[in-house]
PDB file of C-alpha atoms in Angstrom:
ATOM      1  CA  UNK A  39       0.000   0.000   0.000  1.00  0.00           C
ATOM      2  CA  UNK A  40       1.382   3.416  -0.964  1.00  0.00           C
ATOM      3  CA  UNK A  41       1.507   5.743   1.973  1.00  0.00           C
ATOM      4  CA  UNK A  42      -0.541   8.933   1.591  1.00  0.00           C
ATOM      5  CA  UNK A  43       1.439  12.063   2.403  1.00  0.00           C
ATOM      6  CA  UNK A  44       0.017  15.502   3.024  1.00  0.00           C
ATOM      7  CA  UNK A  45       3.042  17.824   3.383  1.00  0.00           C
ATOM      8  CA  UNK A  46       1.005  20.916   4.214  1.00  0.00           C
ATOM      9  CA  UNK A  47      -0.293  22.525   7.422  1.00  0.00           C
ATOM     10  CA  UNK A  48      -3.642  21.433   8.773  1.00  0.00           C
ATOM     11  CA  UNK A  49      -6.066  23.674  10.682  1.00  0.00           C
ATOM     12  CA  UNK A  50      -7.910  22.106  13.624  1.00  0.00           C
ATOM     13  CA  UNK A  51     -10.836  23.793  15.391  1.00  0.00           C
ATOM     14  CA  UNK A  52     -11.278  21.621  18.497  1.00  0.00           C
ATOM     15  CA  UNK A  53     -13.844  23.815  20.246  1.00  0.00           C
ATOM     16  CA  UNK A  54     -16.345  26.608  19.634  1.00  0.00           C
ATOM     17  CA  UNK A  55     -16.242  27.641  23.290  1.00  0.00           C
ATOM     18  CA  UNK A  56     -14.794  31.116  23.805  1.00  0.00           C
ATOM     19  CA  UNK A  57     -14.802  33.694  26.575  1.00  0.00           C
ATOM     20  CA  UNK A  58     -15.651  36.334  23.947  1.00  0.00           C
ATOM     21  CA  UNK A  59     -18.342  36.526  21.288  1.00  0.00           C
ATOM     22  CA  UNK A  60     -16.515  38.737  18.802  1.00  0.00           C
ATOM     23  CA  UNK A  61     -18.503  40.747  16.295  1.00  0.00           C
ATOM     24  CA  UNK A  62     -16.764  39.243  13.288  1.00  0.00           C
ATOM     25  CA  UNK A  63     -15.778  35.782  14.404  1.00  0.00           C
ATOM     26  CA  UNK A  64     -15.082  33.354  11.541  1.00  0.00           C
ATOM     27  CA  UNK A  65     -17.055  30.734  13.443  1.00  0.00           C
ATOM     28  CA  UNK A  66     -19.984  31.096  15.842  1.00  0.00           C
ATOM     29  CA  UNK A  67     -17.886  30.834  18.984  1.00  0.00           C
ATOM     30  CA  UNK A  68     -19.038  32.090  22.364  1.00  0.00           C
ATOM     31  CA  UNK A  69     -19.212  31.489  26.134  1.00  0.00           C
ATOM     32  CA  UNK A  70     -22.304  29.269  25.924  1.00  0.00           C
ATOM     33  CA  UNK A  71     -20.771  26.645  23.622  1.00  0.00           C
ATOM     34  CA  UNK A  72     -20.027  23.169  24.983  1.00  0.00           C
ATOM     35  CA  UNK A  73     -16.491  22.539  26.276  1.00  0.00           C
ATOM     36  CA  UNK A  74     -16.593  19.105  24.611  1.00  0.00           C
ATOM     37  CA  UNK A  75     -16.430  18.165  20.937  1.00  0.00           C
ATOM     38  CA  UNK A  76     -15.815  15.209  18.651  1.00  0.00           C
ATOM     39  CA  UNK A  77     -12.273  16.442  17.992  1.00  0.00           C
ATOM     40  CA  UNK A  78     -11.427  16.783  21.693  1.00  0.00           C
ATOM     41  CA  UNK A  79     -12.837  13.327  22.401  1.00  0.00           C
ATOM     42  CA  UNK A  80     -10.716  11.807  19.597  1.00  0.00           C
ATOM     43  CA  UNK A  81      -7.654  14.049  19.897  1.00  0.00           C
ATOM     44  CA  UNK A  82      -4.964  11.388  20.210  1.00  0.00           C
ATOM     45  CA  UNK A  83      -6.407   9.421  17.289  1.00  0.00           C
ATOM     46  CA  UNK A  84      -6.479  12.553  15.116  1.00  0.00           C
ATOM     47  CA  UNK A  85      -2.929  13.635  15.926  1.00  0.00           C
ATOM     48  CA  UNK A  86      -1.635  10.094  15.377  1.00  0.00           C
ATOM     49  CA  UNK A  87      -3.432  10.010  12.002  1.00  0.00           C
ATOM     50  CA  UNK A  88      -1.870  13.384  11.102  1.00  0.00           C
ATOM     51  CA  UNK A  89       1.548  11.950  11.841  1.00  0.00           C
ATOM     52  CA  UNK A  90       0.802   8.912   9.672  1.00  0.00           C
ATOM     53  CA  UNK A  91       0.042  11.084   6.623  1.00  0.00           C
ATOM     54  CA  UNK A  92       3.051  13.320   7.308  1.00  0.00           C
ATOM     55  CA  UNK A  93       1.258  16.534   8.256  1.00  0.00           C
ATOM     56  CA  UNK A  94       4.178  18.823   9.219  1.00  0.00           C
ATOM     57  CA  UNK A  95       2.226  21.405  11.235  1.00  0.00           C
ATOM     58  CA  UNK A  96      -1.091  21.561  13.055  1.00  0.00           C
ATOM     59  CA  UNK A  97      -2.673  24.974  13.498  1.00  0.00           C
ATOM     60  CA  UNK A  98      -4.991  25.099  16.491  1.00  0.00           C
ATOM     61  CA  UNK A  99      -7.788  27.637  16.406  1.00  0.00           C
ATOM     62  CA  UNK A 100     -11.255  27.766  17.889  1.00  0.00           C
ATOM     63  CA  UNK A 101     -13.155  29.076  19.799  1.00  0.00           C
ATOM     64  CA  UNK A 102     -10.484  29.983  22.282  1.00  0.00           C
ATOM     65  CA  UNK A 103      -8.062  27.033  22.579  1.00  0.00           C
ATOM     66  CA  UNK A 104      -6.610  28.297  25.875  1.00  0.00           C
ATOM     67  CA  UNK A 105      -9.995  27.554  27.480  1.00  0.00           C
ATOM     68  CA  UNK A 106      -9.444  23.824  26.910  1.00  0.00           C
ATOM     69  CA  UNK A 107      -8.614  22.422  30.346  1.00  0.00           C
ATOM     70  CA  UNK A 108      -5.751  20.184  29.224  1.00  0.00           C
ATOM     71  CA  UNK A 109      -4.504  22.186  26.252  1.00  0.00           C
ATOM     72  CA  UNK A 110      -0.914  21.891  27.507  1.00  0.00           C
ATOM     73  CA  UNK A 111      -1.033  18.083  27.397  1.00  0.00           C
ATOM     74  CA  UNK A 112      -2.715  18.123  23.992  1.00  0.00           C
ATOM     75  CA  UNK A 113      -0.023  20.365  22.520  1.00  0.00           C
ATOM     76  CA  UNK A 114       2.679  18.179  24.090  1.00  0.00           C
ATOM     77  CA  UNK A 115       1.127  15.155  22.378  1.00  0.00           C
ATOM     78  CA  UNK A 116       1.575  16.954  19.036  1.00  0.00           C
ATOM     79  CA  UNK A 117       5.214  17.844  19.735  1.00  0.00           C
ATOM     80  CA  UNK A 118       6.055  14.321  20.920  1.00  0.00           C
ATOM     81  CA  UNK A 119       4.994  13.010  17.496  1.00  0.00           C
ATOM     82  CA  UNK A 120       7.436  15.279  15.717  1.00  0.00           C
ATOM     83  CA  UNK A 121       4.770  17.691  14.431  1.00  0.00           C
ATOM     84  CA  UNK A 122       5.016  21.460  14.742  1.00  0.00           C
ATOM     85  CA  UNK A 123       2.043  23.390  16.026  1.00  0.00           C
ATOM     86  CA  UNK A 124       0.791  26.952  15.984  1.00  0.00           C
ATOM     87  CA  UNK A 125      -1.926  28.367  18.172  1.00  0.00           C
ATOM     88  CA  UNK A 126      -4.386  31.212  17.569  1.00  0.00           C
ATOM     89  CA  UNK A 127      -5.672  32.986  20.679  1.00  0.00           C
ATOM     90  CA  UNK A 128      -7.553  36.152  21.550  1.00  0.00           C
ATOM     91  CA  UNK A 129      -4.779  36.854  24.065  1.00  0.00           C
ATOM     92  CA  UNK A 130      -6.961  37.361  27.115  1.00  0.00           C
ATOM     93  CA  UNK A 131      -5.751  34.205  28.911  1.00  0.00           C
ATOM     94  CA  UNK A 132      -2.066  34.332  28.003  1.00  0.00           C
ATOM     95  CA  UNK A 133      -0.881  35.198  31.507  1.00  0.00           C
ATOM     96  CA  UNK A 134      -1.776  31.802  32.947  1.00  0.00           C
ATOM     97  CA  UNK A 135      -0.365  29.831  29.990  1.00  0.00           C
ATOM     98  CA  UNK A 136       2.937  31.496  29.089  1.00  0.00           C
ATOM     99  CA  UNK A 137       4.916  29.165  31.341  1.00  0.00           C
ATOM    100  CA  UNK A 138       4.186  25.954  29.452  1.00  0.00           C
ATOM    101  CA  UNK A 139       4.062  27.769  26.095  1.00  0.00           C
ATOM    102  CA  UNK A 140       7.632  28.921  26.716  1.00  0.00           C
ATOM    103  CA  UNK A 141       8.685  25.365  27.600  1.00  0.00           C
ATOM    104  CA  UNK A 142       7.230  23.911  24.384  1.00  0.00           C
ATOM    105  CA  UNK A 143       6.813  26.950  22.163  1.00  0.00           C
ATOM    106  CA  UNK A 144       4.577  26.916  19.110  1.00  0.00           C
ATOM    107  CA  UNK A 145       6.132  27.639  15.747  1.00  0.00           C
ATOM    108  CA  UNK A 146       4.093  30.850  15.962  1.00  0.00           C
ATOM    109  CA  UNK A 147       1.675  32.041  18.603  1.00  0.00           C
ATOM    110  CA  UNK A 148      -0.958  34.089  16.771  1.00  0.00           C
ATOM    111  CA  UNK A 149      -2.888  36.760  18.664  1.00  0.00           C
ATOM    112  CA  UNK A 150      -6.033  38.068  17.018  1.00  0.00           C
ATOM    113  CA  UNK A 151      -7.101  41.667  17.329  1.00  0.00           C
ATOM    114  CA  UNK A 152     -10.816  42.236  17.695  1.00  0.00           C
ATOM    115  CA  UNK A 153     -13.048  45.155  18.578  1.00  0.00           C
ATOM    116  CA  UNK A 154     -13.661  43.643  21.986  1.00  0.00           C
ATOM    117  CA  UNK A 155     -10.154  44.727  23.020  1.00  0.00           C
ATOM    118  CA  UNK A 156     -10.511  47.805  25.224  1.00  0.00           C
ATOM    119  CA  UNK A 157      -7.795  49.611  23.294  1.00  0.00           C
ATOM    120  CA  UNK A 158      -4.992  49.191  20.782  1.00  0.00           C
ATOM    121  CA  UNK A 159      -2.596  49.778  23.680  1.00  0.00           C
ATOM    122  CA  UNK A 160      -4.088  46.788  25.532  1.00  0.00           C
ATOM    123  CA  UNK A 161      -3.622  44.639  22.444  1.00  0.00           C
ATOM    124  CA  UNK A 162       0.000  45.792  22.137  1.00  0.00           C
ATOM    125  CA  UNK A 163       0.645  44.873  25.775  1.00  0.00           C
ATOM    126  CA  UNK A 164      -0.512  41.302  25.126  1.00  0.00           C
ATOM    127  CA  UNK A 165       1.773  41.090  22.093  1.00  0.00           C
ATOM    128  CA  UNK A 166       4.712  42.384  24.160  1.00  0.00           C
ATOM    129  CA  UNK A 167       4.035  39.875  26.938  1.00  0.00           C
ATOM    130  CA  UNK A 168       4.050  37.004  24.467  1.00  0.00           C
ATOM    131  CA  UNK A 169       7.024  38.274  22.451  1.00  0.00           C
ATOM    132  CA  UNK A 170       9.130  38.525  25.609  1.00  0.00           C
ATOM    133  CA  UNK A 171       8.665  34.782  26.222  1.00  0.00           C
ATOM    134  CA  UNK A 172       8.240  33.127  22.815  1.00  0.00           C
ATOM    135  CA  UNK A 173      10.425  32.922  19.693  1.00  0.00           C
ATOM    136  CA  UNK A 174       7.708  33.895  17.202  1.00  0.00           C
ATOM    137  CA  UNK A 175       4.539  35.905  17.750  1.00  0.00           C
ATOM    138  CA  UNK A 176       2.165  36.905  14.970  1.00  0.00           C
ATOM    139  CA  UNK A 177      -0.987  38.982  14.880  1.00  0.00           C
ATOM    140  CA  UNK A 178      -4.223  38.618  12.922  1.00  0.00           C
ATOM    141  CA  UNK A 179      -5.881  41.937  12.117  1.00  0.00           C
ATOM    142  CA  UNK A 180      -8.715  42.862   9.781  1.00  0.00           C
ATOM    143  CA  UNK A 181      -8.162  45.363   6.999  1.00  0.00           C
ATOM    144  CA  UNK A 182     -11.149  47.396   8.216  1.00  0.00           C
ATOM    145  CA  UNK A 183      -9.506  47.752  11.640  1.00  0.00           C
ATOM    146  CA  UNK A 184      -6.223  48.869  10.102  1.00  0.00           C
ATOM    147  CA  UNK A 185      -8.183  51.533   8.244  1.00  0.00           C
ATOM    148  CA  UNK A 186      -9.911  52.626  11.458  1.00  0.00           C
ATOM    149  CA  UNK A 187      -6.808  52.427  13.669  1.00  0.00           C
ATOM    150  CA  UNK A 188      -3.835  53.527  11.614  1.00  0.00           C
ATOM    151  CA  UNK A 189      -1.484  52.713  14.494  1.00  0.00           C
ATOM    152  CA  UNK A 190      -2.704  49.124  14.955  1.00  0.00           C
ATOM    153  CA  UNK A 191      -0.026  47.328  12.934  1.00  0.00           C
ATOM    154  CA  UNK A 192       2.628  49.870  13.961  1.00  0.00           C
ATOM    155  CA  UNK A 193       2.024  49.092  17.627  1.00  0.00           C
ATOM    156  CA  UNK A 194       2.057  45.330  17.011  1.00  0.00           C
ATOM    157  CA  UNK A 195       5.408  45.520  15.213  1.00  0.00           C
ATOM    158  CA  UNK A 196       6.956  47.721  17.898  1.00  0.00           C
ATOM    159  CA  UNK A 197       5.600  45.294  20.514  1.00  0.00           C
ATOM    160  CA  UNK A 198       7.593  42.452  18.946  1.00  0.00           C
ATOM    161  CA  UNK A 199       5.277  40.765  16.435  1.00  0.00           C
ATOM    162  CA  UNK A 200       7.314  39.036  13.719  1.00  0.00           C
ATOM    163  CA  UNK A 201       4.374  38.091  11.514  1.00  0.00           C
ATOM    164  CA  UNK A 202       1.438  40.250  10.483  1.00  0.00           C
ATOM    165  CA  UNK A 203      -1.575  38.739   8.724  1.00  0.00           C
ATOM    166  CA  UNK A 204      -4.165  41.183   7.393  1.00  0.00           C
ATOM    167  CA  UNK A 205      -7.520  39.498   6.778  1.00  0.00           C
ATOM    168  CA  UNK A 206     -10.642  40.453   4.888  1.00  0.00           C
ATOM    169  CA  UNK A 207     -14.215  39.935   5.982  1.00  0.00           C
ATOM    170  CA  UNK A 208     -15.911  36.936   4.386  1.00  0.00           C
ATOM    171  CA  UNK A 209     -19.479  35.572   4.562  1.00  0.00           C
ATOM    172  CA  UNK A 210     -18.713  32.904   7.188  1.00  0.00           C
ATOM    173  CA  UNK A 211     -19.639  32.962  10.868  1.00  0.00           C
ATOM    174  CA  UNK A 212     -20.403  36.457  12.125  1.00  0.00           C
ATOM    175  CA  UNK A 213     -17.841  37.806   9.701  1.00  0.00           C
ATOM    176  CA  UNK A 214     -20.376  38.986   7.141  1.00  0.00           C
ATOM    177  CA  UNK A 215     -20.818  42.708   7.546  1.00  0.00           C
ATOM    178  CA  UNK A 216     -22.852  44.038   4.620  1.00  0.00           C
ATOM    179  CA  UNK A 217     -20.640  42.496   1.996  1.00  0.00           C
ATOM    180  CA  UNK A 218     -17.592  44.552   2.968  1.00  0.00           C
ATOM    181  CA  UNK A 219     -14.352  43.152   1.590  1.00  0.00           C
ATOM    182  CA  UNK A 220     -11.648  45.600   2.578  1.00  0.00           C
ATOM    183  CA  UNK A 221      -9.962  45.437  -0.809  1.00  0.00           C
ATOM    184  CA  UNK A 222      -6.843  47.581  -1.015  1.00  0.00           C
ATOM    185  CA  UNK A 223      -4.974  48.649  -4.153  1.00  0.00           C
ATOM    186  CA  UNK A 224      -1.518  47.181  -4.456  1.00  0.00           C
ATOM    187  CA  UNK A 225       0.257  50.548  -4.249  1.00  0.00           C
ATOM    188  CA  UNK A 226      -1.402  51.237  -0.876  1.00  0.00           C
ATOM    189  CA  UNK A 227      -0.240  47.877   0.490  1.00  0.00           C
ATOM    190  CA  UNK A 228       3.297  48.565  -0.684  1.00  0.00           C
ATOM    191  CA  UNK A 229       3.270  52.055   0.848  1.00  0.00           C
ATOM    192  CA  UNK A 230       2.060  50.726   4.203  1.00  0.00           C
ATOM    193  CA  UNK A 231       4.576  47.902   4.159  1.00  0.00           C
ATOM    194  CA  UNK A 232       7.405  50.340   3.454  1.00  0.00           C
ATOM    195  CA  UNK A 233       6.323  52.410   6.452  1.00  0.00           C
ATOM    196  CA  UNK A 234       6.115  49.360   8.694  1.00  0.00           C
ATOM    197  CA  UNK A 235       9.598  48.249   7.653  1.00  0.00           C
ATOM    198  CA  UNK A 236      10.899  51.639   8.718  1.00  0.00           C
ATOM    199  CA  UNK A 237       9.634  51.140  12.260  1.00  0.00           C
ATOM    200  CA  UNK A 238      12.032  48.428  13.319  1.00  0.00           C
ATOM    201  CA  UNK A 239      15.352  47.143  12.049  1.00  0.00           C
ATOM    202  CA  UNK A 240      14.298  43.522  12.332  1.00  0.00           C
ATOM    203  CA  UNK A 241      12.959  40.965   9.877  1.00  0.00           C
ATOM    204  CA  UNK A 242       9.216  40.421   9.925  1.00  0.00           C
ATOM    205  CA  UNK A 243       6.569  39.210   7.518  1.00  0.00           C
ATOM    206  CA  UNK A 244       3.427  40.931   6.303  1.00  0.00           C
ATOM    207  CA  UNK A 245       0.809  38.731   4.645  1.00  0.00           C
ATOM    208  CA  UNK A 246      -2.325  40.132   3.071  1.00  0.00           C
ATOM    209  CA  UNK A 247      -5.223  37.731   2.610  1.00  0.00           C
ATOM    210  CA  UNK A 248      -7.698  39.733   0.598  1.00  0.00           C
ATOM    211  CA  UNK A 249      -9.923  39.668  -2.460  1.00  0.00           C
ATOM    212  CA  UNK A 250      -7.932  39.724  -5.678  1.00  0.00           C
ATOM    213  CA  UNK A 251      -6.570  43.187  -6.377  1.00  0.00           C
ATOM    214  CA  UNK A 252      -7.273  44.837  -9.716  1.00  0.00           C
ATOM    215  CA  UNK A 253      -3.666  44.746 -10.864  1.00  0.00           C
ATOM    216  CA  UNK A 254      -3.001  41.138  -9.866  1.00  0.00           C
ATOM    217  CA  UNK A 255      -3.618  38.293 -12.279  1.00  0.00           C
ATOM    218  CA  UNK A 256      -6.596  36.083 -11.473  1.00  0.00           C
ATOM    219  CA  UNK A 257      -7.081  32.391 -11.944  1.00  0.00           C
ATOM    220  CA  UNK A 258      -6.430  29.136 -10.123  1.00  0.00           C
ATOM    221  CA  UNK A 259      -2.974  30.195  -8.957  1.00  0.00           C
ATOM    222  CA  UNK A 260      -4.499  33.047  -6.926  1.00  0.00           C
ATOM    223  CA  UNK A 261      -6.631  30.753  -4.810  1.00  0.00           C
ATOM    224  CA  UNK A 262      -5.688  30.144  -1.203  1.00  0.00           C
ATOM    225  CA  UNK A 263      -6.209  26.429  -1.735  1.00  0.00           C
ATOM    226  CA  UNK A 264      -4.089  26.282  -4.897  1.00  0.00           C
ATOM    227  CA  UNK A 265      -1.224  28.323  -3.497  1.00  0.00           C
ATOM    228  CA  UNK A 266      -1.060  26.709  -0.084  1.00  0.00           C
ATOM    229  CA  UNK A 267      -3.087  23.503   0.144  1.00  0.00           C
ATOM    230  CA  UNK A 268      -4.416  22.767   3.610  1.00  0.00           C
ATOM    231  CA  UNK A 269      -7.350  21.051   5.222  1.00  0.00           C
ATOM    232  CA  UNK A 270      -9.478  22.440   8.034  1.00  0.00           C
ATOM    233  CA  UNK A 271     -11.126  20.138  10.574  1.00  0.00           C
ATOM    234  CA  UNK A 272     -14.095  21.495  12.492  1.00  0.00           C
ATOM    235  CA  UNK A 273     -15.050  20.625  16.074  1.00  0.00           C
ATOM    236  CA  UNK A 274     -17.582  18.021  14.884  1.00  0.00           C
ATOM    237  CA  UNK A 275     -15.050  16.207  12.672  1.00  0.00           C
ATOM    238  CA  UNK A 276     -16.175  17.755   9.374  1.00  0.00           C
ATOM    239  CA  UNK A 277     -13.287  18.367   6.983  1.00  0.00           C
ATOM    240  CA  UNK A 278     -13.107  21.350   4.634  1.00  0.00           C
ATOM    241  CA  UNK A 279     -10.713  22.176   1.780  1.00  0.00           C
ATOM    242  CA  UNK A 280      -9.614  25.438   3.431  1.00  0.00           C
ATOM    243  CA  UNK A 281     -10.458  27.632   6.417  1.00  0.00           C
ATOM    244  CA  UNK A 282     -12.495  30.051   4.293  1.00  0.00           C
ATOM    245  CA  UNK A 283     -15.229  27.458   3.720  1.00  0.00           C
ATOM    246  CA  UNK A 284     -15.356  26.230   7.326  1.00  0.00           C
ATOM    247  CA  UNK A 285     -18.841  25.578   8.637  1.00  0.00           C
ATOM    248  CA  UNK A 286     -20.664  25.582   5.307  1.00  0.00           C
ATOM    249  CA  UNK A 287     -21.811  21.972   4.989  1.00  0.00           C
ATOM    250  CA  UNK A 288     -22.098  22.300   1.211  1.00  0.00           C
ATOM    251  CA  UNK A 289     -18.312  22.675   1.023  1.00  0.00           C
ATOM    252  CA  UNK A 290     -17.329  19.817   3.386  1.00  0.00           C
ATOM    253  CA  UNK A 291     -15.316  17.075   1.692  1.00  0.00           C
ATOM    254  CA  UNK A 292     -15.793  14.438   4.381  1.00  0.00           C
ATOM    255  CA  UNK A 293     -16.157  13.715   8.075  1.00  0.00           C
ATOM    256  CA  UNK A 294     -13.885  11.924  10.517  1.00  0.00           C
ATOM    257  CA  UNK A 295     -17.012  10.407  12.001  1.00  0.00           C
ATOM    258  CA  UNK A 296     -17.437   8.429   8.773  1.00  0.00           C
ATOM    259  CA  UNK A 297     -13.985   8.114   7.181  1.00  0.00           C
ATOM    260  CA  UNK A 298     -10.349   7.794   8.140  1.00  0.00           C
ATOM    261  CA  UNK A 299      -8.211  10.913   7.735  1.00  0.00           C
ATOM    262  CA  UNK A 300      -6.037   9.156   5.156  1.00  0.00           C
ATOM    263  CA  UNK A 301      -9.080   8.491   2.974  1.00  0.00           C
ATOM    264  CA  UNK A 302     -10.144  12.140   3.131  1.00  0.00           C
ATOM    265  CA  UNK A 303      -6.598  13.347   2.428  1.00  0.00           C
ATOM    266  CA  UNK A 304      -6.385  11.111  -0.628  1.00  0.00           C
ATOM    267  CA  UNK A 305      -9.672  12.570  -1.866  1.00  0.00           C
ATOM    268  CA  UNK A 306      -8.512  16.136  -1.170  1.00  0.00           C
ATOM    269  CA  UNK A 307      -5.351  15.581  -3.231  1.00  0.00           C
ATOM    270  CA  UNK A 308      -7.305  14.404  -6.260  1.00  0.00           C
ATOM    271  CA  UNK A 309      -7.473  16.953  -9.100  1.00  0.00           C
ATOM    272  CA  UNK A 310     -10.666  18.984  -9.109  1.00  0.00           C
ATOM    273  CA  UNK A 311     -11.899  21.231 -11.888  1.00  0.00           C
ATOM    274  CA  UNK A 312     -14.206  23.180  -9.595  1.00  0.00           C
ATOM    275  CA  UNK A 313     -13.675  24.322  -6.042  1.00  0.00           C
ATOM    276  CA  UNK A 314     -16.724  23.943  -3.807  1.00  0.00           C
ATOM    277  CA  UNK A 315     -16.578  27.559  -2.638  1.00  0.00           C
ATOM    278  CA  UNK A 316     -18.819  29.096  -5.287  1.00  0.00           C
ATOM    279  CA  UNK A 317     -21.924  28.461  -3.168  1.00  0.00           C
ATOM    280  CA  UNK A 318     -20.365  30.318  -0.245  1.00  0.00           C
ATOM    281  CA  UNK A 319     -18.533  33.176  -1.951  1.00  0.00           C
ATOM    282  CA  UNK A 320     -20.802  34.750  -4.571  1.00  0.00           C
ATOM    283  CA  UNK A 321     -17.947  36.408  -6.452  1.00  0.00           C
ATOM    284  CA  UNK A 322     -16.804  32.984  -7.632  1.00  0.00           C
ATOM    285  CA  UNK A 323     -18.571  32.109 -10.857  1.00  0.00           C
ATOM    286  CA  UNK A 324     -19.953  28.585 -10.927  1.00  0.00           C
ATOM    287  CA  UNK A 325     -18.053  27.906 -14.148  1.00  0.00           C
ATOM    288  CA  UNK A 326     -14.686  28.955 -12.705  1.00  0.00           C
ATOM    289  CA  UNK A 327     -12.237  27.120 -10.499  1.00  0.00           C
ATOM    290  CA  UNK A 328     -10.851  30.250  -8.904  1.00  0.00           C
ATOM    291  CA  UNK A 329     -11.175  31.899  -5.517  1.00  0.00           C
ATOM    292  CA  UNK A 330     -11.375  35.655  -4.922  1.00  0.00           C
ATOM    293  CA  UNK A 331      -8.953  35.474  -2.008  1.00  0.00           C
ATOM    294  CA  UNK A 332      -5.304  36.106  -2.747  1.00  0.00           C
ATOM    295  CA  UNK A 333      -2.377  35.493  -0.406  1.00  0.00           C
ATOM    296  CA  UNK A 334       0.309  38.125  -0.883  1.00  0.00           C
ATOM    297  CA  UNK A 335       3.407  37.854   1.294  1.00  0.00           C
ATOM    298  CA  UNK A 336       5.431  41.052   1.579  1.00  0.00           C
ATOM    299  CA  UNK A 337       8.594  40.453   3.563  1.00  0.00           C
TER     300      UNK A 337
END
C-alpha cells in the first residue's frame, strides 16, 4: 500500500467555546458553547493520524483554545509526534499559559485583534508579553480595523510581532458585515509595508489575505487552496478544503465520524476542476475554479 502524504499545514478547530463573542468571528464561537467536541474526544487518534500522513504542522484555532482544560497536554502530544504546532488565541488568557508555552513553544503564537479589546494599547501589551517569552509571535488583524486604527499594525510591530496577517471579511460565521471586503490597491499595500519596515530594524513578515486586487492576475494560482493547500477540521469532525469554507456543509469534503483521515486526504489531493466555494462566496462564478482570495506575502 502506498503511503498517503500531506506535506502541508492542517487547521484544527477543536472547540467553539470562547470567553468572547466577537462581532466578526469566523465561526460562531461564544461562552455558551459546549467545552466538549468530537475532535477533543478523539484528539490522540487525530494527531496520530496526522503523523501517519506526514502533516508537518497543526494549526490550532477555535473558539479559544486556551480555554481547553488540558490544552498543555494536547499540545505536548503533538510535539512528541514530531509535528510542529501553531496556536491562535484572543490573548486574554495568556498570563496563565505562558509558562508551558515557553517550555514547548509553538512555531508561531498568533494573537487576534478584535473590537472587543478595550484599546490598541491593551492589544500591544498582550503582544509584548508574548514576544518577551516566545520565539515567534504573529498577529491577525482585519483590513477594516487597520483603516480605522492607523497605528494598529505599527504598535504590534513595535511590541515584537514578527508576523502580520491582514484578513478580509468573508461571509462565514459572524464575519459577514454588509458584503464589505476591505480590498486595497496594491500601491497602498506597498506604501504601508514600506512604512512598517521603517519602524524596526528587524525581519518580519506581512501577509495580506484579501480579495484579488485589480492589478493582480486572477485564476487558479491566486486561490488560497491552490497556493497553499491545507485542510481544516471542524469541532464536529467535518473536513473542509480550506479555512475560508469552514462551517458551510455544502463545502465539506468528508467527516472523521465516517472516514479515516487518510481516505479524506487522498480525496482532497485528487485533481478537481471546480472548487466547492462558489456556493459560499458569490464572487466565484460557478463555471470557474478560482477563488477571490489572494495570499500576498510582503517580507
